Short mmCIF file of C-alpha atoms in Angstrom, two decimals:
data_model
loop_
_atom_site.label_atom_id
_atom_site.label_comp_id
_atom_site.label_asym_id
_atom_site.label_seq_id
_atom_site.Cartn_x
_atom_site.Cartn_y
_atom_site.Cartn_z
CA UNK Y 1246 -10.96 -230.96 -10.41
CA UNK Y 1247 -11.54 -234.06 -11.88
CA UNK Y 1248 -12.75 -235.08 -8.38
CA UNK Y 1249 -15.48 -233.17 -7.50
CA UNK Y 1250 -16.84 -233.86 -11.70
CA UNK Y 1251 -17.24 -237.21 -10.72
CA UNK Y 1252 -18.89 -236.86 -7.42
CA UNK Y 1253 -21.33 -234.23 -9.18
CA UNK Y 1254 -22.07 -237.40 -12.61
CA UNK Y 1255 -22.46 -239.74 -9.79
CA UNK Y 1256 -25.20 -238.26 -8.42
CA UNK Y 1257 -27.09 -237.31 -11.57
CA UNK Y 1258 -26.39 -240.96 -12.68
CA UNK Y 1259 -28.02 -241.89 -9.99
CA UNK Y 1260 -31.09 -239.24 -9.70
CA UNK Y 1261 -31.71 -240.11 -13.45
CA UNK Y 1262 -31.28 -244.66 -11.87
CA UNK Y 1263 -34.57 -243.49 -8.92
CA UNK Y 1264 -36.35 -241.49 -11.50
CA UNK Y 1265 -36.69 -243.90 -13.97
CA UNK Y 1266 -37.27 -246.46 -11.51
CA UNK Y 1267 -39.42 -245.57 -8.93
CA UNK Y 1268 -41.78 -242.56 -12.12
CA UNK Y 1269 -43.16 -239.30 -10.65
CA UNK Y 1270 -40.06 -238.75 -7.39
CA UNK Y 1271 -41.00 -234.67 -5.39
CA UNK Y 1272 -38.16 -233.06 -5.00
CA UNK Y 1273 -38.21 -233.34 -1.75
CA UNK Y 1274 -37.66 -236.90 -1.58
CA UNK Y 1275 -35.25 -236.34 -4.14
CA UNK Y 1276 -33.29 -234.53 -1.43
CA UNK Y 1277 -33.24 -236.28 1.40
CA UNK Y 1278 -32.50 -239.83 -0.41
CA UNK Y 1279 -29.12 -237.91 -2.19
CA UNK Y 1280 -28.81 -236.00 0.79
CA UNK Y 1281 -28.01 -232.35 -0.45
CA UNK Y 1282 -30.04 -228.68 -0.65
CA UNK Y 1283 -33.42 -228.35 -2.77
CA UNK Y 1284 -31.37 -225.65 -5.49
CA UNK Y 1285 -28.68 -228.61 -5.97
CA UNK Y 1286 -31.21 -230.59 -6.77
CA UNK Y 1287 -33.02 -228.54 -8.86
CA UNK Y 1288 -29.49 -227.28 -10.33
CA UNK Y 1289 -29.02 -231.34 -11.28
CA UNK Y 1290 -32.85 -231.95 -12.25
CA UNK Y 1291 -32.27 -228.83 -14.52
CA UNK Y 1292 -28.57 -230.69 -15.73
CA UNK Y 1293 -31.07 -234.18 -16.70
CA UNK Y 1294 -33.16 -232.47 -18.06
CA UNK Y 1295 -31.01 -230.37 -21.16
CA UNK Y 1296 -29.41 -234.16 -21.36
CA UNK Y 1297 -32.92 -235.11 -22.25
CA UNK Y 1298 -32.58 -237.71 -19.58
CA UNK Y 1299 -36.35 -236.85 -17.43
CA UNK Y 1300 -39.16 -234.02 -17.90
CA UNK Y 1301 -38.98 -231.96 -14.75
CA UNK Y 1302 -42.61 -230.89 -13.59
CA UNK Y 1303 -43.27 -228.76 -10.43
CA UNK Y 1304 -42.77 -230.49 -7.49
CA UNK Y 1305 -41.31 -233.38 -8.47
CA UNK Y 1306 -39.77 -235.07 -11.50
CA UNK Y 1307 -40.86 -237.53 -13.89
CA UNK Y 1308 -39.40 -239.73 -17.14
CA UNK Y 1309 -38.83 -239.08 -19.82
CA UNK Y 1310 -41.55 -239.95 -22.07
CA UNK Y 1311 -40.07 -242.07 -24.52
CA UNK Y 1312 -42.99 -242.02 -27.89
CA UNK Y 1313 -43.50 -245.42 -30.14
CA UNK Y 1314 -42.71 -245.67 -33.66
CA UNK Y 1315 -44.87 -243.36 -35.56
CA UNK Y 1316 -46.51 -241.56 -32.21
CA UNK Y 1317 -46.71 -237.65 -32.41
CA UNK Y 1318 -44.42 -235.48 -30.37
CA UNK Y 1319 -46.47 -233.66 -27.41
CA UNK Y 1320 -44.97 -230.75 -24.89
CA UNK Y 1321 -48.33 -231.79 -23.26
CA UNK Y 1322 -49.87 -235.08 -21.85
CA UNK Y 1323 -53.41 -233.56 -19.95
CA UNK Y 1324 -56.79 -233.96 -20.62
CA UNK Y 1325 -55.76 -237.77 -21.38
CA UNK Y 1326 -58.20 -240.11 -20.03
CA UNK Y 1327 -56.72 -244.77 -18.10
CA UNK Y 1328 -59.30 -245.15 -20.94
CA UNK Y 1329 -57.11 -243.85 -23.87
CA UNK Y 1330 -54.36 -246.21 -22.52
CA UNK Y 1331 -51.64 -243.62 -21.90
CA UNK Y 1332 -48.65 -245.49 -20.80
CA UNK Y 1333 -47.31 -243.14 -19.03
CA UNK Y 1334 -50.13 -241.79 -16.93
CA UNK Y 1335 -50.96 -245.39 -16.02
CA UNK Y 1336 -47.01 -246.11 -14.96
CA UNK Y 1337 -47.39 -242.48 -13.11
CA UNK Y 1338 -50.01 -243.36 -11.22
CA UNK Y 1339 -48.91 -246.96 -10.32
CA UNK Y 1340 -45.03 -245.38 -9.46
CA UNK Y 1341 -43.74 -246.74 -6.06
CA UNK Y 1342 -43.15 -242.05 -5.84
CA UNK Y 1343 -47.33 -241.37 -6.18
CA UNK Y 1344 -48.09 -244.35 -4.04
CA UNK Y 1345 -45.87 -242.92 -0.34
CA UNK Y 1346 -48.27 -239.40 -1.41
CA UNK Y 1347 -51.35 -241.79 -1.69
CA UNK Y 1348 -50.41 -244.06 1.58
CA UNK Y 1349 -49.46 -240.22 3.02
CA UNK Y 1350 -52.83 -238.36 1.56
CA UNK Y 1351 -54.99 -241.72 3.61
CA UNK Y 1352 -53.00 -240.90 6.81
CA UNK Y 1353 -53.25 -237.49 7.04
CA UNK Y 1354 -57.78 -238.94 6.49
CA UNK Y 1355 -57.41 -241.31 9.38
CA UNK Y 1356 -55.55 -239.28 11.55
CA UNK Y 1357 -58.32 -236.08 10.99
CA UNK Y 1358 -61.27 -238.81 11.19
CA UNK Y 1359 -60.09 -240.01 14.57
CA UNK Y 1360 -59.57 -236.31 15.72
CA UNK Y 1361 -63.22 -235.87 14.85
CA UNK Y 1362 -61.88 -232.73 12.36
CA UNK Y 1363 -64.56 -235.21 9.17
CA UNK Y 1364 -67.12 -237.03 10.32
CA UNK Y 1365 -68.66 -239.68 6.92
CA UNK Y 1366 -67.52 -238.79 4.07
CA UNK Y 1367 -67.31 -234.91 4.88
CA UNK Y 1368 -63.51 -233.51 3.43
CA UNK Y 1369 -60.13 -233.89 1.55
CA UNK Y 1370 -57.46 -234.23 0.99
CA UNK Y 1371 -55.29 -233.86 -2.96
CA UNK Y 1372 -51.89 -234.18 -3.35
CA UNK Y 1373 -49.77 -232.50 -7.34
CA UNK Y 1374 -47.72 -234.86 -8.66
CA UNK Y 1375 -46.38 -233.24 -11.57
CA UNK Y 1376 -49.29 -231.59 -13.65
CA UNK Y 1377 -51.86 -233.47 -12.28
CA UNK Y 1378 -53.19 -234.01 -9.50
CA UNK Y 1379 -53.91 -237.35 -6.99
CA UNK Y 1380 -57.57 -236.80 -4.82
CA UNK Y 1381 -60.02 -238.59 -2.58
CA UNK Y 1382 -63.39 -240.37 -3.78
CA UNK Y 1383 -67.04 -239.67 -3.25
CA UNK Y 1384 -68.70 -241.38 -0.79
CA UNK Y 1385 -65.99 -242.93 1.85
CA UNK Y 1386 -64.80 -242.55 5.57
CA UNK Y 1387 -61.63 -240.39 5.06
CA UNK Y 1388 -60.58 -242.65 8.28
CA UNK Y 1389 -60.85 -246.01 6.22
CA UNK Y 1390 -59.25 -244.69 3.22
CA UNK Y 1391 -57.07 -246.65 0.98
CA UNK Y 1392 -54.41 -245.60 -1.74
CA UNK Y 1393 -56.57 -247.38 -4.57
CA UNK Y 1394 -59.44 -245.56 -3.77
CA UNK Y 1395 -57.56 -242.46 -4.56
CA UNK Y 1396 -57.67 -240.89 -7.95
CA UNK Y 1397 -55.72 -238.62 -10.73
CA UNK Y 1398 -57.45 -235.93 -12.44
CA UNK Y 1399 -55.38 -233.37 -14.81
CA UNK Y 1400 -55.47 -229.66 -13.24
CA UNK Y 1401 -59.23 -229.25 -14.43
CA UNK Y 1402 -60.57 -232.01 -12.92
CA UNK Y 1403 -61.20 -234.02 -15.15
CA UNK Y 1404 -60.89 -237.99 -13.93
CA UNK Y 1405 -57.40 -239.98 -15.77
CA UNK Y 1406 -56.80 -242.77 -13.92
CA UNK Y 1407 -58.37 -244.26 -10.42
CA UNK Y 1408 -58.78 -248.62 -9.41
CA UNK Y 1409 -62.10 -250.14 -10.27
CA UNK Y 1410 -64.88 -247.78 -8.99
CA UNK Y 1411 -63.97 -244.86 -7.86
CA UNK Y 1412 -64.73 -241.59 -8.69
CA UNK Y 1413 -63.04 -238.14 -8.37
CA UNK Y 1414 -64.91 -236.52 -4.85
CA UNK Y 1415 -66.18 -233.32 -6.66
CA UNK Y 1416 -64.67 -230.95 -3.49
CA UNK Y 1417 -61.69 -231.27 -5.86
CA UNK Y 1418 -62.76 -227.95 -7.70
CA UNK Y 1419 -61.55 -226.33 -4.75
CA UNK Y 1420 -57.93 -227.53 -4.85
CA UNK Y 1421 -57.29 -227.15 -7.71
CA UNK Y 1422 -58.26 -223.15 -7.70
CA UNK Y 1423 -55.74 -223.38 -4.50
CA UNK Y 1424 -53.02 -225.70 -6.95
CA UNK Y 1425 -53.71 -223.39 -10.28
CA UNK Y 1426 -53.55 -219.46 -7.32
CA UNK Y 1427 -50.51 -220.61 -5.31
CA UNK Y 1428 -47.52 -222.69 -7.27
CA UNK Y 1429 -45.59 -223.45 -3.85
CA UNK Y 1430 -49.69 -224.82 -3.11
CA UNK Y 1431 -47.81 -228.67 -3.06
CA UNK Y 1432 -50.92 -230.32 -0.91
CA UNK Y 1433 -53.94 -229.25 0.35
CA UNK Y 1434 -56.28 -230.05 3.09
CA UNK Y 1435 -60.31 -229.21 3.64
CA UNK Y 1436 -62.23 -230.89 6.96
CA UNK Y 1437 -65.11 -229.23 9.01
CA UNK Y 1438 -63.48 -229.15 12.90
CA UNK Y 1439 -66.63 -228.74 15.20
CA UNK Y 1440 -64.71 -225.54 16.44
CA UNK Y 1441 -63.92 -223.76 12.74
CA UNK Y 1442 -66.66 -225.11 11.81
CA UNK Y 1443 -68.62 -222.79 14.40
CA UNK Y 1444 -67.21 -219.82 13.93
CA UNK Y 1445 -67.16 -219.94 10.24
CA UNK Y 1446 -71.39 -220.27 10.69
CA UNK Y 1447 -70.70 -216.95 12.27
CA UNK Y 1448 -69.47 -212.67 12.59
CA UNK Y 1449 -67.80 -213.51 15.05
CA UNK Y 1450 -64.26 -211.23 14.70
CA UNK Y 1451 -61.43 -213.14 13.59
CA UNK Y 1452 -58.70 -211.53 16.34
CA UNK Y 1453 -55.22 -211.36 14.60
CA UNK Y 1454 -52.16 -212.03 17.74
CA UNK Y 1455 -53.56 -214.62 20.18
CA UNK Y 1456 -52.24 -217.76 19.39
CA UNK Y 1457 -48.62 -217.40 18.21
CA UNK Y 1458 -47.26 -220.69 16.68
CA UNK Y 1459 -50.52 -220.13 14.43
CA UNK Y 1460 -49.80 -217.10 13.18
CA UNK Y 1461 -46.73 -218.04 11.85
CA UNK Y 1462 -46.96 -221.48 9.90
CA UNK Y 1463 -51.23 -220.95 9.26
CA UNK Y 1464 -51.36 -217.15 9.60
CA UNK Y 1465 -53.75 -214.76 8.69
CA UNK Y 1466 -57.61 -216.67 9.02
CA UNK Y 1467 -60.00 -215.26 5.70
CA UNK Y 1468 -63.49 -216.35 6.12
CA UNK Y 1469 -65.00 -216.75 2.44
CA UNK Y 1470 -68.79 -216.80 1.36
CA UNK Y 1471 -70.67 -219.30 1.34
CA UNK Y 1472 -71.18 -221.10 -1.85
CA UNK Y 1473 -71.94 -224.84 -2.49
CA UNK Y 1474 -69.76 -227.33 -1.96
CA UNK Y 1475 -68.37 -228.61 -5.57
CA UNK Y 1476 -68.70 -224.91 -7.03
CA UNK Y 1477 -67.15 -223.63 -9.71
CA UNK Y 1478 -68.19 -220.47 -7.48
CA UNK Y 1479 -66.77 -222.03 -4.16
CA UNK Y 1480 -63.59 -222.70 -5.77
CA UNK Y 1481 -62.97 -218.99 -7.58
CA UNK Y 1482 -63.26 -217.54 -4.01
CA UNK Y 1483 -61.09 -219.54 -2.60
CA UNK Y 1484 -58.32 -219.87 -5.52
CA UNK Y 1485 -58.75 -215.40 -5.12
CA UNK Y 1486 -57.99 -215.73 -0.92
CA UNK Y 1487 -55.37 -218.28 -1.63
CA UNK Y 1488 -52.36 -216.79 -1.63
CA UNK Y 1489 -52.33 -214.60 1.17
CA UNK Y 1490 -53.91 -217.55 3.04
CA UNK Y 1491 -53.15 -220.08 3.58
CA UNK Y 1492 -56.40 -221.47 6.01
CA UNK Y 1493 -59.50 -220.50 4.64
CA UNK Y 1494 -63.26 -221.13 6.78
CA UNK Y 1495 -65.75 -222.30 4.48
CA UNK Y 1496 -68.54 -220.62 5.52
CA UNK Y 1497 -71.55 -222.65 6.90
CA UNK Y 1498 -68.59 -225.62 5.20
CA UNK Y 1499 -65.51 -225.00 7.30
CA UNK Y 1500 -62.06 -225.02 6.33
CA UNK Y 1501 -59.48 -226.03 4.61
CA UNK Y 1502 -55.35 -225.68 4.09
CA UNK Y 1503 -52.64 -225.76 2.07
CA UNK Y 1504 -49.19 -226.38 2.66
CA UNK Y 1505 -46.00 -227.93 0.52
CA UNK Y 1506 -46.19 -231.43 1.82
CA UNK Y 1507 -48.88 -233.51 2.43
CA UNK Y 1508 -48.07 -232.93 6.17
CA UNK Y 1509 -46.87 -229.24 6.34
CA UNK Y 1510 -50.95 -229.44 4.87
CA UNK Y 1511 -52.80 -230.68 7.18
CA UNK Y 1512 -50.86 -229.74 10.83
CA UNK Y 1513 -51.98 -226.43 9.64
CA UNK Y 1514 -55.55 -227.72 9.81
CA UNK Y 1515 -54.96 -229.21 12.73
CA UNK Y 1516 -53.24 -225.68 13.85
CA UNK Y 1517 -56.92 -224.66 12.43
CA UNK Y 1518 -59.05 -225.50 15.25
CA UNK Y 1519 -56.63 -225.07 18.13
CA UNK Y 1520 -57.30 -221.24 17.00
CA UNK Y 1521 -60.57 -221.25 16.47
CA UNK Y 1522 -60.91 -223.53 19.71
CA UNK Y 1523 -59.07 -220.83 21.84
CA UNK Y 1524 -61.06 -217.99 20.70
CA UNK Y 1525 -64.17 -220.27 21.45
CA UNK Y 1526 -63.24 -220.62 24.93
CA UNK Y 1527 -61.55 -217.32 25.51
CA UNK Y 1528 -65.21 -214.89 24.15
CA UNK Y 1529 -66.75 -216.73 26.74
CA UNK Y 1530 -64.71 -214.79 30.10
CA UNK Y 1531 -65.83 -211.77 31.62
CA UNK Y 1532 -63.20 -209.64 29.38
CA UNK Y 1533 -61.93 -210.03 26.13
CA UNK Y 1534 -58.48 -211.80 25.16
CA UNK Y 1535 -55.04 -210.02 25.93
CA UNK Y 1536 -53.62 -210.20 21.63
CA UNK Y 1537 -50.04 -209.86 21.20
CA UNK Y 1538 -48.07 -207.01 21.42
CA UNK Y 1539 -47.74 -204.94 17.69
CA UNK Y 1540 -43.89 -205.25 18.79
CA UNK Y 1541 -44.45 -208.76 18.73
CA UNK Y 1542 -46.69 -209.47 15.87
CA UNK Y 1543 -44.01 -207.18 13.43
CA UNK Y 1544 -41.52 -209.46 14.88
CA UNK Y 1545 -43.40 -212.60 13.68
CA UNK Y 1546 -44.06 -211.44 10.34
CA UNK Y 1547 -40.96 -210.12 9.93
CA UNK Y 1548 -39.31 -213.53 10.11
CA UNK Y 1549 -42.50 -214.70 7.89
CA UNK Y 1550 -40.50 -212.63 5.35
CA UNK Y 1551 -37.61 -213.73 5.34
CA UNK Y 1552 -38.74 -216.75 5.12
CA UNK Y 1553 -41.21 -216.14 1.67
CA UNK Y 1554 -44.24 -217.66 3.91
CA UNK Y 1555 -47.42 -215.40 2.31
CA UNK Y 1556 -49.04 -213.14 4.37
CA UNK Y 1557 -51.50 -209.99 3.62
CA UNK Y 1558 -50.02 -207.61 6.37
CA UNK Y 1559 -45.49 -207.99 4.77
CA UNK Y 1560 -47.78 -205.75 2.15
CA UNK Y 1561 -49.05 -202.99 4.89
#
């Protein structure tokens, strides 16, 4: 028993040291570093937080903020701008864990650009960082993003950290609506793939059961009415659909997907374009496409239900 307690204590010490060294650390990264399950990592984080060694945030953990003498205690750091010299936000923004997220966002931007899913300065990518959010800047080709271009915003979209002159994209408002509506959402990918955008601008029916991979990982596909890009009205529409849809067509504007990490959100983007391309080809055939039988769709839904993957058809 003493040996087991020693092992747990040692693991928690390593966990606290990693968080103190890297700043923000995503939960998945902690699990991989320690070789433990998500449930074990969460128990360790709860213990470290109760002992005052770290601060838990949604999606990961932060070092406990040390206040200077005379600084008032506060349970929330939201809305503190970089020019106010908030040491905790500045260190978070420059931490290795956040830098890794910046690299991941730049990587999916390059991949989307190379595949022709975006063009010019269109599209948007973001990721949750505790109570804050990393997002890409306005006016830059997504194929040539660099980590120092990314910005940090709070839950209302106020930019609180950046390098040099970069300003956050106005399209982050839709992403924030998804994060508010779906606590499980850790990353959002928005692009203008040709087939998905064409279908978004049409009234073609979006059938269930065309591709099993899409049905399981990204479906069912929803379509949101047109609202101006970057507007609160579009954010409201997307936020209302997000709890039941991981992939949403934006009328005349492309597609937005959310995932449990940056790679997951991007893969759903690729899957959605594949679905829309397949549908576009199938509808040109002399006969309607054959869909997956209802019994097999039910089996897919049962699998999704067991894994806790949201799908509005599970409530039927």
